Amino acid sequence: MTLTMKAVLFSGGAAEPQISPVQVRRPRAGEVLVRMTAAGVCHSDLHVLNGDWPFDHRIALGHEGAGVVAEAGEGSDLAPGDQVVLSWYAPCGHCAACVEGQSWLCAESGAITNGLPDGTTPLTVTDGKEARPYLGVGTFSEYTLVPRSAVVKIPKEVPAPVAALIGCSIATGIGAVLNTADVRAGQTAVVVGAGGVGQAIVLGLKLAGASRIIAVDLSADRLQIAKELGATDLVLASDSDAVAQVRAAAGGEGVDFAFDAIGVPKVTAGMPDYLKSGGALVLVGMPARDAESVIKPWQLIVRGQRILGCNYGSSRPQVDFVKIARLYLSDQLPLDLMVGECIPQERAVEAVRSLTAPAGKRKIVEFASPGETSLPTSPKS
């Protein structure tokens, strides 16, 4: 028994992604069928289209999103209509990392194979060829079927566009500050890259009480957004003395934390120059899989500096997503300020391609409500 929906499929190489009819099966025990309401347009999808992260199978694009439960498998604690955020790195719950409470390091997540925990895909395409949901969620689809561990229930009062961003960029950025780096009140930081993740890092630093929040970007437009979110100082990356400006803004000795929010190897190589003695470089932005960056170890050793890797903001989605939603509802995190243009599913690929020329706030793919679409409100055989 299946449900027919529309998904954005990418076959790889030079092929152009297409919106195609796809069938998704009904949920079994331990699974949830989610009707998507909103999906964020994020650089990780651009990495797939550009071939930075190649796959040998067809992908249903999208990995950042929110929706409502359409149907839950037998014995579920969720009910139809519950608003949920999708976690693109659903933990297995039993590997060493999960047992130690580090679910963001799960070694057996279905996200690794773009599918369900058992390695299969819930999607069937009419041409008979396999399609797999990107990172196990495929959020540019009208529906997605995921394991229970990939679904986090949040209050219905959170607007769908905000809820969508919680699932990736917001959790990653805020988690990088609060979980990975453990920034304390009064400390200083530079954020290199003021895109979606960088903007969330700025919000996290403000929440943590950082005394100086210095944003660096090539886009003057995005620097102004960073200022609106709480950055105290702005530095245009094209300036030849960007490092000197950052160090001056931090009192002349450098910052406590330097957040790399873009993942460009040549930029990463220069990040330690922003740091004071004892400072930490936090790598958050994702590069191509085989990218290499040259770091000078002498400086790290004699100045006692550290490099911290940050995957998914070191987040535990079932805890951190809910916490972020509550902070938003209590006016402590103005996440609305990150939301930009809302677009239909038909413009999803165009929006992903536009990320090559970054500007403005986050674009959100919005999906029609059941009353506005030909799809049934619940799966039928």
Coordinates of C-alpha atoms in Angstrom, one line a residue:
M1 CA 0.0 0.0 0.0
T2 CA 1.5 3.3 -1.1
L3 CA 0.9 7.0 -1.5
T4 CA 1.8 8.9 -4.7
M5 CA 3.5 12.2 -4.2
K6 CA 5.9 14.7 -5.9
A7 CA 9.6 14.6 -5.1
V8 CA 12.7 16.5 -6.5
L9 CA 14.9 13.7 -8.0
F10 CA 18.5 14.1 -9.0
S11 CA 20.3 11.3 -10.9
G12 CA 23.8 12.7 -10.6
G13 CA 26.4 14.1 -13.0
A14 CA 25.2 16.8 -15.4
A15 CA 21.5 15.7 -15.2
E16 CA 19.1 18.4 -14.1
P17 CA 16.9 17.6 -11.1
Q18 CA 13.3 16.9 -11.9
I19 CA 10.0 17.0 -10.0
S20 CA 8.7 13.5 -10.5
P21 CA 5.9 11.3 -9.2
V22 CA 7.2 8.9 -6.5
Q23 CA 5.4 6.4 -4.4
V24 CA 6.1 6.1 -0.6
R25 CA 4.9 3.2 1.4
R26 CA 2.9 3.4 4.6
P27 CA 4.8 3.3 7.9
R28 CA 5.5 0.1 9.9
A29 CA 6.2 -0.1 13.6
G30 CA 8.9 2.3 14.6
E31 CA 8.3 4.5 11.5
V32 CA 6.4 7.8 10.8
L33 CA 5.0 9.2 7.6
V34 CA 5.3 13.0 7.7
R35 CA 3.5 15.4 5.4
M36 CA 6.0 18.2 4.7
T37 CA 5.0 21.8 5.4
A38 CA 8.3 23.6 4.9
A39 CA 11.9 22.8 3.9
G40 CA 15.0 24.9 4.1
V41 CA 17.2 25.5 1.1
C42 CA 20.7 24.6 2.3
H43 CA 24.3 24.3 1.0
S44 CA 24.4 20.6 1.6
D45 CA 22.0 20.1 -1.3
L46 CA 24.3 22.3 -3.5
H47 CA 27.2 20.0 -2.6
V48 CA 25.3 17.1 -4.1
L49 CA 24.4 19.0 -7.3
N50 CA 28.0 20.2 -7.7
G51 CA 29.4 16.7 -7.3
D52 CA 31.3 17.5 -4.1
W53 CA 29.5 14.7 -2.4
P54 CA 28.8 12.1 -5.1
F55 CA 26.5 9.2 -4.8
D56 CA 25.9 6.1 -7.0
H57 CA 22.1 6.3 -6.8
R58 CA 19.3 8.7 -7.6
I59 CA 18.5 11.1 -4.7
A60 CA 15.3 12.7 -3.6
L61 CA 16.7 16.1 -2.6
G62 CA 16.2 18.1 0.6
H63 CA 17.4 17.4 4.2
E64 CA 16.2 20.3 6.3
G65 CA 12.5 20.5 7.1
A66 CA 9.3 20.3 9.2
G67 CA 5.9 18.9 8.8
V68 CA 3.0 17.2 10.5
V69 CA 2.5 13.5 11.2
A70 CA 0.2 12.0 8.5
E71 CA 0.4 8.5 10.0
A72 CA 2.5 6.8 12.6
G73 CA 3.4 3.1 12.8
E74 CA 1.8 0.7 15.3
G75 CA 2.5 1.6 18.9
S76 CA 3.8 5.1 18.2
D77 CA 3.7 7.9 20.8
L78 CA 2.9 10.3 17.9
A79 CA -0.5 11.2 16.5
P80 CA -1.7 12.6 13.2
G81 CA -1.5 16.3 13.2
D82 CA 1.5 16.6 15.6
Q83 CA 4.0 19.2 14.3
V84 CA 7.5 17.7 13.9
V85 CA 11.0 18.7 12.9
L86 CA 13.0 16.2 10.8
S87 CA 16.5 15.2 12.0
W88 CA 18.7 14.3 9.0
Y89 CA 21.1 12.2 11.2
A90 CA 18.7 9.8 12.9
P91 CA 20.7 7.8 15.4
C92 CA 20.6 4.0 15.6
G93 CA 20.5 4.1 19.5
H94 CA 22.8 1.2 20.0
C95 CA 26.3 1.9 18.6
A96 CA 29.1 3.0 21.0
A97 CA 28.6 6.7 20.2
C98 CA 24.8 6.5 20.9
V99 CA 25.3 4.6 24.1
E100 CA 27.7 7.3 25.3
G101 CA 25.2 10.0 24.6
Q102 CA 26.9 11.3 21.4
S103 CA 24.2 10.6 18.9
W104 CA 25.7 13.1 16.4
L105 CA 28.6 10.6 16.0
C106 CA 26.4 7.6 15.3
A107 CA 28.2 5.1 13.2
E108 CA 25.1 3.2 11.9
S109 CA 22.6 6.0 11.0
G110 CA 20.5 5.4 8.0
A111 CA 21.5 8.9 6.8
I112 CA 24.9 7.4 5.8
T113 CA 23.2 5.4 3.1
N114 CA 20.4 7.9 2.3
G115 CA 17.8 5.5 3.6
L116 CA 16.2 3.7 6.5
P117 CA 18.1 2.1 9.4
D118 CA 18.0 -1.3 7.6
G119 CA 19.6 0.2 4.5
T120 CA 16.4 0.1 2.3
T121 CA 14.6 3.0 0.7
P122 CA 10.8 3.7 1.3
L123 CA 10.5 5.2 -2.2
T124 CA 9.4 3.6 -5.5
V125 CA 9.6 5.4 -8.9
T126 CA 7.5 4.5 -11.8
D127 CA 10.5 3.8 -14.1
G128 CA 11.5 1.0 -11.7
K129 CA 14.8 2.6 -10.8
E130 CA 15.8 3.2 -7.2
A131 CA 15.5 6.6 -5.5
R132 CA 16.7 7.2 -2.0
P133 CA 15.8 10.1 0.3
Y134 CA 18.8 12.4 0.9
L135 CA 20.2 11.8 4.3
G136 CA 17.2 9.6 5.0
V137 CA 14.7 12.4 4.9
G138 CA 14.4 13.9 1.4
T139 CA 12.5 17.0 2.6
F140 CA 11.8 18.5 -0.8
S141 CA 9.2 15.8 -1.2
E142 CA 5.6 16.3 -0.3
Y143 CA 5.8 13.3 2.1
T144 CA 8.7 11.5 3.8
L145 CA 8.8 8.2 5.7
V146 CA 11.4 8.1 8.4
P147 CA 12.3 6.2 11.6
R148 CA 10.9 7.5 14.8
S149 CA 14.4 8.6 15.8
A150 CA 14.3 11.1 12.9
V151 CA 11.2 12.9 14.2
V152 CA 11.1 15.5 17.0
K153 CA 7.7 16.8 18.1
I154 CA 7.7 20.5 18.8
P155 CA 4.9 22.9 19.8
K156 CA 2.4 23.8 17.1
E157 CA 2.9 27.5 17.8
V158 CA 6.3 27.5 16.1
P159 CA 5.7 28.6 12.4
A160 CA 6.6 26.0 9.9
P161 CA 9.4 28.0 8.2
V162 CA 11.1 28.5 11.5
A163 CA 10.6 24.8 12.5
A164 CA 12.1 23.7 9.2
L165 CA 15.4 25.7 9.9
I166 CA 15.6 24.2 13.4
G167 CA 16.3 20.8 11.8
C168 CA 19.7 21.7 10.3
S169 CA 21.2 25.2 10.2
I170 CA 19.8 26.5 13.5
A171 CA 20.6 23.3 15.5
T172 CA 24.1 23.2 13.9
G173 CA 24.9 26.8 14.5
I174 CA 23.6 27.2 18.0
G175 CA 24.9 23.7 18.9
A176 CA 28.4 24.7 17.7
V177 CA 28.3 27.5 20.3
L178 CA 26.6 25.9 23.2
N179 CA 27.6 22.2 22.8
T180 CA 30.8 21.9 20.8
A181 CA 32.6 25.1 21.9
D182 CA 30.8 25.7 25.2
V183 CA 31.2 29.4 24.9
R184 CA 30.9 31.3 28.2
A185 CA 29.5 34.8 28.9
G186 CA 32.1 37.5 28.2
Q187 CA 34.2 35.5 25.8
T188 CA 34.9 36.7 22.2
A189 CA 34.3 35.1 18.8
V190 CA 34.6 35.6 15.1
V191 CA 32.2 33.9 12.7
V192 CA 33.6 33.5 9.2
G193 CA 30.7 33.1 6.8
A194 CA 27.3 34.8 7.5
G195 CA 25.1 32.3 5.6
G196 CA 22.4 30.2 7.3
V197 CA 24.8 28.3 9.7
G198 CA 26.8 31.5 10.4
Q199 CA 23.7 33.4 11.2
A200 CA 22.7 30.7 13.7
I201 CA 26.1 30.8 15.2
V202 CA 25.7 34.6 15.8
L203 CA 22.4 33.9 17.5
G204 CA 24.0 31.2 19.7
L205 CA 26.8 33.6 20.7
K206 CA 24.4 36.3 21.6
L207 CA 22.4 33.7 23.7
A208 CA 25.6 32.6 25.4
G209 CA 26.5 36.2 26.3
A210 CA 29.6 36.6 24.2
S211 CA 31.0 40.1 24.6
R212 CA 32.3 40.6 21.0
I213 CA 30.6 38.8 18.1
I214 CA 32.6 39.6 14.9
A215 CA 31.0 38.6 11.6
V216 CA 33.2 38.2 8.5
D217 CA 31.7 37.7 5.0
L218 CA 32.2 38.7 1.4
S219 CA 28.5 39.9 1.2
A220 CA 27.7 43.2 2.7
D221 CA 24.1 42.2 2.7
R222 CA 24.7 39.2 4.8
L223 CA 26.9 41.2 7.2
Q224 CA 23.9 43.5 7.8
I225 CA 21.7 40.4 8.6
A226 CA 24.4 39.3 11.1
K227 CA 24.3 42.7 12.7
E228 CA 20.5 42.4 13.0
L229 CA 20.9 39.0 14.7
G230 CA 23.4 40.3 17.2
A231 CA 26.9 40.7 15.7
T232 CA 28.8 43.6 17.4
D233 CA 31.4 44.1 14.6
L234 CA 31.3 43.5 10.8
V235 CA 34.3 42.8 8.6
L236 CA 34.2 42.6 4.8
A237 CA 36.3 39.5 3.9
S238 CA 37.6 41.2 0.8
D239 CA 39.5 43.7 2.9
S240 CA 43.2 42.9 2.9
D241 CA 43.5 43.5 6.7
A242 CA 40.5 41.4 7.8
V243 CA 42.6 39.5 10.4
A244 CA 43.9 42.8 11.8
Q245 CA 40.4 44.2 12.0
V246 CA 39.1 41.1 13.8
R247 CA 42.0 41.2 16.3
A248 CA 41.5 44.9 16.9
A249 CA 37.8 44.4 17.6
A250 CA 38.7 41.8 20.1
G251 CA 41.1 44.0 22.0
G252 CA 44.2 43.4 20.0
E253 CA 45.1 39.8 21.1
G254 CA 42.6 37.8 19.0
V255 CA 39.4 36.0 19.9
D256 CA 38.6 33.1 22.2
F257 CA 36.8 31.2 19.4
A258 CA 36.9 31.3 15.6
F259 CA 34.0 29.6 13.9
D260 CA 34.5 28.5 10.3
A261 CA 31.0 28.4 8.9
I262 CA 31.8 28.0 5.2
G263 CA 34.3 25.1 4.9
V264 CA 36.5 26.5 2.1
P265 CA 40.0 25.0 2.6
K266 CA 42.0 28.1 1.9
V267 CA 39.8 30.0 4.4
T268 CA 40.2 27.3 7.0
A269 CA 44.0 27.4 6.7
G270 CA 44.0 31.0 7.9
M271 CA 41.5 30.7 10.7
P272 CA 44.1 30.2 13.5
D273 CA 45.4 33.7 12.8
Y274 CA 42.2 35.1 14.4
L275 CA 42.8 33.3 17.7
K276 CA 44.4 34.4 20.9
S277 CA 46.6 32.1 22.9
G278 CA 44.5 29.3 24.2
G279 CA 41.8 29.9 21.7
A280 CA 39.9 27.3 19.7
L281 CA 39.0 27.0 16.0
V282 CA 35.6 25.4 15.5
L283 CA 35.1 23.7 12.1
V284 CA 31.4 23.8 11.3
G285 CA 31.0 24.5 7.5
M286 CA 31.2 21.3 5.4
P287 CA 33.9 21.1 2.6
A288 CA 34.0 18.7 -0.3
R289 CA 34.7 15.1 0.9
D290 CA 38.3 15.0 -0.3
A291 CA 39.2 18.6 0.6
E292 CA 42.5 19.3 2.3
S293 CA 43.6 22.3 4.3
V294 CA 47.1 23.1 5.5
I295 CA 47.4 24.1 9.2
K296 CA 50.7 25.2 10.8
P297 CA 51.1 23.0 13.9
W298 CA 53.9 25.2 15.4
Q299 CA 51.4 28.0 16.1
L300 CA 48.9 25.6 17.6
I301 CA 51.5 24.1 19.9
V302 CA 53.3 27.1 21.3
R303 CA 50.1 29.1 21.7
G304 CA 48.0 26.3 23.1
Q305 CA 45.3 26.5 20.5
R306 CA 42.8 23.8 19.7
I307 CA 40.8 22.6 16.7
L308 CA 37.3 21.3 17.3
G309 CA 35.2 19.4 14.7
C310 CA 31.5 20.1 14.9
N311 CA 29.0 17.7 13.3
Y312 CA 25.4 18.8 13.5
G313 CA 26.2 21.1 16.4
S314 CA 27.0 18.1 18.6
S315 CA 23.2 18.1 19.0
R316 CA 20.9 15.5 20.5
P317 CA 17.8 16.3 18.4
Q318 CA 15.2 15.0 20.8
V319 CA 16.5 17.3 23.5
D320 CA 18.0 20.3 21.6
F321 CA 15.3 20.8 19.0
V322 CA 12.7 21.1 21.7
K323 CA 14.9 23.4 23.7
I324 CA 15.5 25.7 20.7
A325 CA 11.7 25.8 20.0
R326 CA 11.0 26.8 23.5
L327 CA 13.7 29.5 23.5
Y328 CA 12.0 30.9 20.3
L329 CA 8.6 30.9 21.9
S330 CA 9.9 32.7 24.9
D331 CA 11.4 35.4 22.7
Q332 CA 15.0 34.5 23.6
L333 CA 15.9 33.4 20.1
P334 CA 14.5 35.6 17.3
L335 CA 14.6 32.9 14.6
D336 CA 12.1 34.7 12.4
L337 CA 14.9 37.0 11.5
M338 CA 16.6 34.2 9.5
V339 CA 13.5 33.5 7.4
G340 CA 13.5 35.0 3.9
E341 CA 11.5 34.3 0.8
C342 CA 9.0 31.4 0.8
I343 CA 8.8 29.6 -2.5
P344 CA 6.8 26.6 -4.0
Q345 CA 8.3 23.2 -4.5
E346 CA 8.7 23.9 -8.3
R347 CA 11.4 26.5 -7.4
A348 CA 13.4 24.4 -5.0
V349 CA 16.2 23.5 -7.5
E350 CA 16.5 27.1 -8.7
A351 CA 16.9 28.2 -5.1
V352 CA 19.6 25.6 -4.4
R353 CA 21.5 26.8 -7.5
S354 CA 21.3 30.4 -6.4
L355 CA 23.4 29.6 -3.3
T356 CA 26.5 29.9 -5.5
A357 CA 25.9 33.7 -5.2
P358 CA 25.0 34.0 -1.6
A359 CA 22.9 36.9 -0.5
G360 CA 19.9 37.6 1.8
K361 CA 18.1 35.4 4.3
R362 CA 17.2 31.7 4.1
K363 CA 14.8 30.6 1.3
I364 CA 12.0 28.2 2.4
V365 CA 10.1 25.7 0.3
E366 CA 6.5 25.7 1.4
F367 CA 4.1 22.9 0.6
A368 CA 0.4 23.1 -0.1
S369 CA -2.0 22.2 2.7
P370 CA -4.2 19.1 2.2
G371 CA -7.1 21.3 1.1
E372 CA -4.9 22.8 -1.7
T373 CA -3.4 19.7 -3.2
S374 CA -4.7 16.6 -5.0
L375 CA -2.9 14.3 -2.6
P376 CA -5.1 12.6 0.1
T377 CA -4.7 13.8 3.7
S378 CA -3.9 10.2 4.8
P379 CA -2.4 7.3 2.9
K380 CA -4.7 4.9 1.1
S381 CA -4.1 1.6 -0.5

